[in-house]
Backbone as a chain_set.jsonl record, in Angstrom:
{"seq": "XXXXXXXXXXXXXXXXXXXXXXXXXXXXXXXXXXXXXXXXXXXXXXXXXXXXXXXXXXXXXXXXXXXXXXXXXXXXXXXXXXXXXXXXXXXXXXXXXXXXXXXXXXXXXXXXXXXXXXXXXXXXXXXXXXXXXXXXXXXXXX", "coords": {"N": [[10.519, -15.888, 27.633], [9.508, -13.3, 27.952], [10.978, -11.588, 26.951], [10.955, -12.574, 24.214], [8.67, -11.558, 23.767], [9.034, -8.99, 23.878], [10.644, -8.561, 21.634], [9.285, -9.337, 19.591], [6.745, -7.749, 19.215], [6.867, -5.183, 18.519], [7.979, -5.973, 15.63], [5.559, -7.289, 14.724], [3.765, -5.147, 14.853], [5.114, -3.063, 13.29], [4.688, -5.095, 10.856], [1.799, -4.744, 10.71], [1.484, -1.875, 10.307], [2.639, -1.834, 8.065], [0.747, -3.401, 6.276], [-1.308, -2.068, 6.235], [-0.69, 0.446, 5.175], [-0.458, -0.716, 2.558], [-2.664, -0.966, 1.849], [-4.133, 1.452, 2.221], [-3.099, 2.739, -0.096], [-4.164, 1.84, -2.362], [-6.324, 3.085, -2.602], [-8.118, 5.413, -3.984], [-8.49, 9.162, -3.77], [-11.665, 10.503, -3.268], [-13.357, 8.542, -4.156], [-15.722, 6.589, -5.521], [-18.381, 5.263, -4.077], [-20.007, 2.364, -5.324], [-20.193, 3.449, -8.37], [-20.293, 3.92, -11.511], [-18.161, 2.597, -14.316], [-16.265, 3.783, -16.904], [-15.289, 4.932, -19.943], [-13.867, 7.893, -21.053], [-13.071, 11.106, -22.7], [-10.525, 13.537, -22.765], [-11.396, 16.979, -23.14], [-10.793, 19.421, -22.953], [-9.057, 21.796, -20.579], [-9.109, 22.448, -17.64], [-8.482, 25.683, -15.383], [-6.82, 27.468, -12.711], [-5.615, 29.545, -10.539], [-4.044, 29.213, -7.789], [-2.746, 29.349, -4.188], [0.496, 29.478, -2.292], [1.697, 30.101, 0.653], [1.093, 33.23, 0.301], [2.287, 32.807, -2.331], [1.141, 32.754, -5.773], [0.654, 30.071, -7.52], [0.0, 28.028, -10.78], [-2.648, 26.202, -11.193], [-4.189, 22.905, -12.646], [-6.957, 20.866, -14.225], [-8.327, 18.094, -15.737], [-10.963, 18.605, -18.275], [-13.606, 16.416, -18.935], [-14.867, 14.284, -21.345], [-18.445, 12.097, -21.464], [-20.239, 9.272, -22.01], [-22.897, 7.811, -20.265], [-24.84, 5.291, -19.012], [-26.894, 5.432, -19.873], [-26.877, 6.692, -21.915], [-26.394, 9.383, -22.47], [-25.107, 12.511, -22.995], [-22.228, 13.384, -21.104], [-20.438, 16.396, -19.69], [-17.913, 17.406, -17.994], [-15.875, 18.837, -15.123], [-12.696, 17.91, -13.763], [-12.598, 17.479, -9.877], [-10.172, 17.945, -8.521], [-7.717, 19.697, -8.751], [-4.199, 20.067, -10.038], [-0.842, 20.934, -9.228], [0.41, 22.621, -12.034], [2.953, 21.952, -12.941], [2.928, 19.278, -12.818], [0.977, 18.16, -14.272], [-0.74, 15.739, -16.307], [-2.372, 15.104, -18.335], [-3.148, 15.439, -21.893], [-5.125, 17.012, -24.117], [-7.771, 14.918, -26.253], [-6.858, 12.248, -25.18], [-7.879, 9.29, -23.681], [-9.263, 8.087, -21.204], [-9.811, 6.079, -18.271], [-12.717, 6.281, -16.146], [-14.743, 6.581, -13.305], [-17.906, 7.188, -12.265], [-21.089, 8.839, -10.967], [-23.767, 7.446, -10.609], [-25.797, 9.125, -9.357], [-25.206, 11.666, -9.675], [-24.114, 12.699, -12.235], [-22.153, 14.602, -12.74], [-20.051, 14.13, -11.048], [-17.207, 12.775, -10.467], [-14.349, 10.214, -10.365], [-10.855, 9.967, -11.522], [-9.407, 6.566, -12.521], [-6.195, 5.746, -11.6], [-5.152, 8.091, -10.946], [-2.804, 8.839, -9.531], [-3.165, 9.929, -7.004], [-3.278, 8.791, -4.468], [-3.541, 8.576, -1.222], [-1.188, 10.102, 1.07], [-0.563, 9.539, 3.253], [-0.357, 6.681, 3.233], [2.202, 6.115, 2.316], [3.558, 7.29, 4.787], [2.981, 5.134, 6.158], [3.922, 2.608, 5.523], [6.591, 3.188, 5.131], [7.01, 3.648, 7.976], [6.35, 1.257, 9.577], [8.446, -0.602, 8.106], [10.417, 0.408, 8.649], [10.368, 0.443, 11.782], [10.367, -2.994, 11.998], [13.166, -3.299, 10.553], [14.345, -1.838, 12.732], [14.003, -3.628, 14.517], [15.282, -5.999, 13.716], [17.758, -5.152, 13.527], [18.641, -4.536, 15.986], [18.408, -7.098, 17.115], [20.038, -8.472, 15.448], [22.657, -7.183, 16.33], [22.915, -7.374, 19.259], [22.626, -10.033, 19.885], [20.128, -11.062, 20.28]], "CA": [[9.238, -15.358, 27.308], [8.651, -11.703, 28.042], [12.262, -10.905, 26.32], [10.404, -12.655, 22.654], [7.714, -10.501, 23.413], [9.489, -7.781, 23.568], [11.025, -8.415, 20.42], [8.034, -9.682, 18.575], [5.837, -6.849, 19.637], [7.297, -4.131, 17.437], [7.638, -6.649, 14.408], [3.862, -7.366, 14.275], [2.907, -3.612, 15.022], [5.525, -2.95, 11.497], [3.834, -5.781, 10.239], [0.247, -4.191, 10.692], [1.662, -0.995, 9.936], [2.756, -2.021, 6.338], [-0.302, -3.823, 5.622], [-2.485, -0.864, 6.406], [-0.146, 1.339, 4.183], [-0.534, -1.025, 1.463], [-4.204, -1.22, 1.408], [-4.957, 2.64, 1.688], [-2.269, 3.079, -1.053], [-4.895, 1.54, -3.191], [-7.592, 3.677, -2.522], [-7.484, 6.677, -4.106], [-9.21, 10.122, -3.221], [-12.823, 10.946, -4.221], [-13.714, 6.89, -4.478], [-17.564, 6.624, -5.551], [-19.307, 4.073, -3.761], [-21.032, 1.536, -6.364], [-19.699, 4.031, -9.27], [-20.183, 2.851, -12.905], [-16.645, 2.795, -14.919], [-16.454, 3.865, -18.18], [-14.394, 5.486, -20.957], [-13.884, 9.057, -21.117], [-12.389, 11.64, -23.721], [-10.215, 14.968, -22.536], [-11.609, 17.496, -24.227], [-10.168, 20.567, -22.532], [-8.158, 21.807, -19.175], [-9.665, 24.048, -16.741], [-7.128, 26.526, -14.758], [-6.834, 28.03, -11.693], [-4.789, 30.302, -9.476], [-3.802, 28.544, -6.021], [-1.418, 30.003, -3.484], [1.059, 28.97, -1.05], [1.956, 31.089, 1.573], [0.499, 33.977, -0.413], [2.835, 33.189, -3.518], [0.555, 32.395, -6.66], [0.802, 29.135, -9.019], [-1.101, 27.303, -11.829], [-3.349, 24.609, -11.403], [-4.732, 22.268, -13.76], [-7.664, 20.002, -14.189], [-8.927, 17.794, -16.981], [-12.486, 18.5, -18.396], [-13.764, 15.118, -19.973], [-16.785, 13.86, -21.964], [-18.441, 10.465, -21.541], [-21.409, 8.607, -22.08], [-24.146, 7.354, -19.347], [-25.313, 3.832, -19.448], [-28.641, 5.554, -20.308], [-26.442, 7.481, -23.355], [-26.615, 10.778, -21.863], [-23.392, 12.525, -22.897], [-21.916, 14.272, -20.161], [-19.118, 17.01, -19.936], [-17.541, 17.348, -16.474], [-14.473, 19.454, -14.865], [-12.56, 16.775, -12.363], [-12.838, 18.324, -8.952], [-9.257, 17.863, -8.057], [-6.741, 20.211, -9.312], [-2.761, 19.807, -9.309], [0.026, 22.022, -10.081], [0.917, 22.481, -13.816], [4.076, 20.986, -13.559], [2.425, 17.668, -12.695], [-0.471, 17.977, -15.149], [0.035, 14.841, -17.135], [-3.061, 14.972, -19.248], [-3.877, 16.242, -22.714], [-6.483, 16.925, -25.17], [-7.844, 13.893, -27.031], [-6.636, 10.959, -24.717], [-8.778, 8.588, -23.481], [-8.702, 7.86, -19.426], [-10.856, 5.437, -17.199], [-13.108, 6.883, -14.933], [-15.623, 6.315, -12.403], [-18.929, 8.311, -12.148], [-21.573, 8.565, -9.563], [-25.398, 7.774, -11.586], [-26.847, 9.798, -9.166], [-24.887, 13.229, -9.644], [-23.098, 12.513, -13.281], [-20.606, 15.497, -12.972], [-19.21, 13.485, -9.785], [-16.691, 11.408, -10.881], [-13.092, 10.102, -10.421], [-10.252, 9.464, -12.791], [-8.848, 5.898, -12.36], [-4.922, 5.298, -11.324], [-4.424, 9.519, -11.226], [-1.648, 9.104, -8.739], [-4.28, 10.888, -6.106], [-3.563, 8.239, -3.314], [-2.901, 9.493, 0.161], [0.292, 10.315, 1.33], [-0.243, 8.328, 4.441], [-0.242, 5.038, 2.966], [3.717, 6.231, 2.064], [4.212, 7.038, 5.93], [2.581, 3.721, 7.115], [4.199, 1.656, 4.847], [7.72, 3.648, 5.896], [7.271, 3.7, 9.918], [6.243, -0.316, 9.684], [9.587, -0.918, 7.49], [11.479, 0.841, 9.42], [10.182, 0.027, 13.087], [10.927, -3.867, 11.438], [14.348, -3.325, 10.287], [15.393, -1.416, 13.367], [13.87, -4.658, 15.491], [16.252, -6.744, 13.068], [19.54, -4.992, 13.473], [18.965, -4.812, 17.444], [18.335, -8.232, 17.556], [21.709, -9.031, 15.33], [23.644, -6.6, 17.272], [22.847, -7.43, 20.71], [22.2, -11.552, 19.871], [18.527, -11.387, 20.913]], "C": [[8.663, -14.226, 27.213], [9.743, -10.979, 27.101], [11.469, -11.407, 24.623], [9.639, -12.061, 22.8], [7.606, -9.261, 23.353], [9.534, -7.557, 22.408], [9.659, -8.477, 19.258], [6.996, -8.622, 18.359], [6.277, -5.676, 18.405], [7.58, -4.586, 16.005], [6.075, -6.41, 13.891], [3.333, -5.808, 14.063], [3.924, -3.417, 13.525], [4.569, -3.405, 11.049], [2.656, -5.052, 9.552], [0.162, -2.978, 9.829], [1.813, -0.778, 7.783], [1.316, -2.415, 5.494], [-1.279, -2.817, 5.433], [-2.062, 0.199, 5.083], [-0.467, 0.917, 2.715], [-1.872, -0.934, 0.741], [-4.932, 0.334, 1.398], [-4.431, 3.214, 0.476], [-3.411, 2.917, -2.439], [-6.154, 2.467, -3.316], [-7.279, 5.138, -2.747], [-8.897, 7.836, -3.891], [-10.474, 10.12, -3.816], [-13.325, 9.767, -4.648], [-15.425, 7.212, -4.287], [-17.741, 5.549, -5.086], [-20.392, 3.473, -4.642], [-21.428, 2.306, -7.715], [-19.733, 2.965, -10.602], [-18.509, 3.555, -13.653], [-17.213, 2.418, -16.227], [-15.408, 4.506, -18.897], [-14.602, 6.897, -21.081], [-13.306, 9.8, -21.957], [-12.081, 13.028, -22.9], [-10.374, 15.734, -23.49], [-11.226, 18.845, -24.326], [-9.413, 20.465, -20.799], [-8.685, 22.876, -18.987], [-8.001, 24.039, -15.752], [-7.792, 27.1, -13.815], [-5.694, 28.43, -10.899], [-4.979, 29.667, -8.346], [-2.735, 29.268, -5.529], [-1.157, 29.261, -2.433], [1.699, 29.809, -0.402], [2.214, 32.34, 0.886], [1.197, 34.112, -1.928], [1.574, 32.369, -4.482], [1.212, 31.01, -7.498], [-0.409, 28.385, -9.654], [-1.328, 26.021, -11.623], [-4.218, 24.508, -12.502], [-5.666, 20.851, -13.619], [-8.36, 19.284, -15.419], [-10.653, 18.308, -17.153], [-12.492, 17.811, -19.433], [-15.202, 15.378, -20.614], [-16.823, 12.394, -21.945], [-20.122, 10.045, -21.403], [-21.964, 8.083, -20.67], [-24.256, 6.564, -19.969], [-26.574, 4.516, -20.432], [-28.27, 6.401, -21.973], [-26.699, 8.829, -23.392], [-25.02, 11.089, -21.954], [-23.2, 14.063, -21.899], [-20.717, 15.31, -20.279], [-18.924, 17.816, -18.314], [-16.166, 17.949, -16.234], [-14.152, 18.222, -13.557], [-12.267, 17.84, -11.428], [-11.247, 18.674, -8.684], [-7.959, 18.665, -9.377], [-5.404, 20.457, -8.815], [-2.216, 20.722, -10.183], [0.394, 21.821, -11.517], [2.103, 22.022, -13.863], [3.896, 19.528, -13.437], [1.354, 17.427, -13.176], [0.045, 17.037, -15.998], [-0.98, 14.276, -18.53], [-2.994, 15.807, -20.766], [-4.865, 16.009, -23.717], [-6.789, 15.641, -26.014], [-7.567, 12.612, -26.118], [-7.974, 10.713, -23.972], [-8.398, 8.049, -22.092], [-9.813, 7.059, -19.153], [-11.177, 6.185, -16.383], [-14.435, 6.053, -14.035], [-16.547, 7.391, -11.937], [-19.933, 7.631, -11.23], [-22.973, 8.845, -10.295], [-26.09, 8.725, -10.9], [-26.411, 11.243, -9.389], [-23.519, 12.874, -10.917], [-21.836, 13.689, -13.154], [-19.621, 15.101, -12.012], [-18.573, 12.494, -10.432], [-14.773, 11.287, -10.43], [-12.408, 9.634, -11.347], [-9.366, 8.133, -12.104], [-7.341, 5.893, -12.174], [-4.467, 7.389, -12.037], [-3.502, 10.126, -10.657], [-2.072, 9.821, -7.53], [-3.957, 10.116, -4.62], [-2.475, 9.186, -2.173], [-1.633, 9.08, 0.551], [0.457, 9.508, 2.65], [0.116, 7.247, 4.196], [1.673, 5.191, 2.865], [4.405, 6.427, 3.782], [3.992, 5.575, 6.43], [3.306, 2.846, 6.813], [5.83, 2.05, 5.436], [7.987, 3.246, 7.144], [7.289, 1.78, 10.045], [7.342, -0.784, 9.113], [10.32, -0.395, 8.54], [11.727, 0.218, 11.27], [11.057, -1.835, 12.945], [12.334, -3.961, 11.704], [15.141, -2.781, 11.849], [15.412, -2.69, 14.676], [15.038, -5.467, 14.989], [17.622, -6.624, 13.376], [19.775, -4.698, 15.104], [19.042, -6.36, 17.806], [19.804, -9.162, 16.948], [22.825, -8.537, 16.219], [23.81, -7.033, 18.661], [22.598, -9.012, 20.606], [21.108, -11.725, 20.746], [17.988, -12.545, 20.374]], "O": [[7.613, -13.989, 26.615], [9.463, -9.918, 26.543], [11.448, -10.486, 23.807], [9.434, -11.54, 21.704], [6.68, -8.532, 22.997], [8.847, -6.696, 21.859], [9.318, -7.705, 18.362], [6.383, -8.635, 17.291], [5.629, -5.655, 17.359], [7.464, -3.734, 15.124], [5.594, -5.67, 13.032], [2.574, -5.457, 13.16], [3.275, -3.705, 12.519], [3.585, -2.728, 10.751], [2.498, -4.806, 8.356], [-0.679, -2.793, 8.949], [1.389, -0.091, 6.854], [0.908, -1.922, 4.443], [-2.019, -2.805, 4.449], [-2.845, 0.635, 4.239], [-0.694, 1.721, 1.812], [-2.131, -0.858, -0.46], [-5.986, 0.548, 0.797], [-5.082, 4.095, -0.085], [-3.463, 3.742, -3.351], [-6.882, 2.386, -4.306], [-6.545, 5.88, -2.095], [-10.068, 7.456, -3.86], [-10.489, 9.718, -4.98], [-13.869, 9.89, -5.745], [-16.09, 7.767, -3.412], [-17.21, 4.627, -5.706], [-21.516, 3.969, -4.714], [-22.516, 2.111, -8.255], [-19.39, 1.788, -10.719], [-17.982, 4.654, -13.484], [-17.985, 1.554, -16.643], [-14.403, 4.613, -18.194], [-15.794, 7.15, -21.255], [-12.484, 9.001, -22.408], [-13.016, 13.658, -22.406], [-9.819, 15.566, -24.576], [-11.241, 19.472, -25.386], [-9.282, 19.477, -20.077], [-8.808, 23.898, -19.662], [-7.08, 23.258, -15.514], [-9.005, 27.304, -13.83], [-4.834, 27.595, -10.617], [-6.119, 29.561, -7.896], [-1.882, 29.773, -6.258], [-1.936, 28.595, -1.75], [2.492, 30.427, -1.113], [3.39, 32.687, 0.776], [0.948, 35.058, -2.676], [1.053, 31.387, -3.955], [2.305, 31.118, -8.055], [-1.513, 28.198, -9.142], [-0.614, 25.029, -11.765], [-4.804, 25.383, -13.139], [-5.225, 19.872, -13.016], [-9.014, 20.04, -16.137], [-11.42, 18.342, -16.192], [-11.906, 18.021, -20.495], [-16.133, 16.175, -20.492], [-15.917, 11.604, -22.21], [-20.964, 10.602, -20.699], [-21.035, 7.982, -19.869], [-24.01, 6.553, -21.175], [-27.001, 4.076, -21.499], [-29.071, 6.634, -22.879], [-27.225, 9.359, -24.37], [-24.065, 10.5, -21.445], [-23.705, 15.186, -21.925], [-19.9, 14.96, -21.131], [-19.691, 18.589, -17.74], [-15.277, 17.654, -17.033], [-14.943, 17.775, -12.727], [-11.806, 18.919, -11.799], [-11.059, 19.889, -8.63], [-7.552, 18.239, -10.458], [-5.167, 20.883, -7.684], [-2.603, 21.193, -11.253], [0.649, 20.705, -11.969], [2.436, 21.597, -14.969], [4.669, 18.703, -13.926], [0.64, 16.551, -12.688], [1.145, 17.248, -16.508], [-0.671, 13.463, -19.401], [-2.737, 17.003, -20.629], [-5.319, 14.915, -24.052], [-5.763, 15.27, -26.584], [-8.319, 11.713, -26.497], [-8.865, 11.521, -23.708], [-7.269, 7.602, -21.893], [-10.841, 7.302, -19.785], [-10.348, 6.849, -15.76], [-14.87, 4.945, -14.347], [-16.132, 8.37, -11.317], [-19.894, 6.479, -10.797], [-23.376, 9.974, -10.574], [-26.988, 9.303, -11.513], [-27.306, 12.081, -9.282], [-22.32, 12.807, -10.645], [-20.685, 13.456, -13.522], [-18.486, 15.577, -12.034], [-19.129, 11.505, -10.91], [-14.098, 12.297, -10.237], [-12.972, 8.887, -12.146], [-8.615, 8.45, -11.181], [-7.064, 6.279, -13.31], [-3.846, 7.788, -13.022], [-3.157, 11.297, -10.819], [-1.143, 10.405, -6.971], [-4.32, 10.716, -3.609], [-1.471, 9.898, -2.179], [-1.112, 7.974, 0.405], [1.492, 8.937, 2.992], [0.96, 6.712, 4.916], [2.35, 4.304, 3.385], [5.472, 5.897, 4.091], [4.857, 4.971, 7.065], [3.556, 2.05, 7.719], [6.324, 1.214, 6.193], [8.988, 2.603, 7.46], [8.22, 1.175, 10.576], [7.517, -1.859, 9.687], [10.835, -1.191, 9.325], [12.736, -0.227, 11.817], [12.091, -2.054, 13.576], [12.801, -4.496, 12.709], [16.269, -3.176, 12.145], [16.301, -2.826, 15.515], [15.894, -5.678, 15.848], [18.464, -7.516, 13.485], [20.928, -4.623, 15.53], [19.726, -6.75, 18.753], [20.432, -10.055, 17.517], [23.701, -9.233, 16.731], [24.937, -7.014, 19.155], [22.216, -9.33, 21.733], [21.124, -12.403, 21.773], [16.865, -12.918, 20.713]]}, "num_chains": 1, "name": "protein.A"}
């Protein structure tokens, strides 16, 4: 009984970590509660200089234009800037966004690849935990 519990506990914990990682992975940063989804057009690119250990590098973020439900045209800069090497948007691209109807300049881009890195850690830790228990069980015939 105790032996089974000792083996089963890390497997259950590993499964919980994997499930939590999958849930977190589907949630992008800057998610807007009760936001309104629409299509936006990239009309320009904003650029900034950022620093890592006093070394400068260029970051970019798209400037978008979209219409609200009230047919008001809005131009806004995406709040999250990324390294220019990872920047994938081009002027003229159509993207799906979700904006805050109380503050139309606040929006997030659907599927922008900004999912939390913690999800990768949770999934990896859970899978490693399960694999370790299975390997130990096979090796020692538990």
